Coordinates of C-alpha atoms in Angstrom, one line a residue:
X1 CA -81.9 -102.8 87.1
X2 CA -80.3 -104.1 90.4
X3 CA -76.5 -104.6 90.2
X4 CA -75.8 -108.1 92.6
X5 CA -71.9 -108.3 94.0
X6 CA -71.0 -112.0 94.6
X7 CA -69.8 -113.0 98.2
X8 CA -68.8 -115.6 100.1
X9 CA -70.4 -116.6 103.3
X10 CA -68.4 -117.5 106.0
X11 CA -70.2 -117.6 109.2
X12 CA -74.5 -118.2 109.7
X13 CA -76.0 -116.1 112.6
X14 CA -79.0 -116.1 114.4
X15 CA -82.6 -114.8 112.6
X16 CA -81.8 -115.3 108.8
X17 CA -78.4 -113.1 109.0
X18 CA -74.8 -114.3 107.8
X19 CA -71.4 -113.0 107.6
X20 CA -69.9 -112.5 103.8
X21 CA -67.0 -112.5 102.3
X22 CA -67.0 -109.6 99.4
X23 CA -63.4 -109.4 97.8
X24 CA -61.8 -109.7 101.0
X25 CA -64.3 -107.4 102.9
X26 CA -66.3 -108.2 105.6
X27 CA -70.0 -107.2 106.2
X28 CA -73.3 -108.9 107.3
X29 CA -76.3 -109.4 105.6
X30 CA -79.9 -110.9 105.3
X31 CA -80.2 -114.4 104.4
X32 CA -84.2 -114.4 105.3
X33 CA -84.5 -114.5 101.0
X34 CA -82.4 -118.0 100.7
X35 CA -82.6 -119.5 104.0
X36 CA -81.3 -123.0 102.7
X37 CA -77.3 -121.0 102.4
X38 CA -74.8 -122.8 104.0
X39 CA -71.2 -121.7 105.1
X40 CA -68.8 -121.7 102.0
X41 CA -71.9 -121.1 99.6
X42 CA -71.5 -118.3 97.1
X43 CA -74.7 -115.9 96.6
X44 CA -75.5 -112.7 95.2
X45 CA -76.1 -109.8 97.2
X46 CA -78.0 -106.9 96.9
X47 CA -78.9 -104.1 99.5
X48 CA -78.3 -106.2 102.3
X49 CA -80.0 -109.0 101.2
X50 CA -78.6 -112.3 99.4
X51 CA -80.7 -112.4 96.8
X52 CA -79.8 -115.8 95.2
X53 CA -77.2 -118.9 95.8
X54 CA -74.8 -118.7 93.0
X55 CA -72.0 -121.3 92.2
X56 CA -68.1 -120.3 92.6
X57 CA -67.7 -120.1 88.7
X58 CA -70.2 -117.4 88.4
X59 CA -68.9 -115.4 91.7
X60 CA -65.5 -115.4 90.4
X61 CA -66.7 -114.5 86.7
X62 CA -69.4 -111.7 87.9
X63 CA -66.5 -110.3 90.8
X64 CA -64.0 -110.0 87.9
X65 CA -66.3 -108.0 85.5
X66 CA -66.7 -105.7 88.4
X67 CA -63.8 -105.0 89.1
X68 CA -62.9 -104.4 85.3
X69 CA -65.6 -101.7 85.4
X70 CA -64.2 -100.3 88.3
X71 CA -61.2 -100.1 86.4
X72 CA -62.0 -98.1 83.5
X73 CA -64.4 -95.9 85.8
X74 CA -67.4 -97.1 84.0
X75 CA -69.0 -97.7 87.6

């Protein structure tokens, strides 16, 4: 099991890399898996890597259970 964190990205970079938005952190990461990602685009990210293009619904949603989990120290 692979657990994806939801971010937004907010600038594209040269050879399949973008900068993300996660929760109001910073960090870049591969796009090279979902090349078509545009700035403002949600996806889901995993080691590095966005694994998929996700709409803002289900960021929101996934980035709230997380942080719930967080919460309780199930995580």
């Amino acid at each position: 099991m692979c657990l994806g964190v939801p971010g937004r990205i907010i600038e594209m970079k040269e050879n399949y890399r973008a900068i993300v938005d996660v929760n109001g952190n910073r960090m870049e990461i591969s796009v090279r898996l979902t090349p078509e990602v545009q700035v403002g685009q949600y996806v889901l990210i995993h080691a590095g890597f966005a694994m998929e293009i996700i709409d803002e619904d289900a960021a929101r949603e996934t980035m709230q259970l997380l942080l719930e989990v967080m919460e309780y120290g199930q995580l």
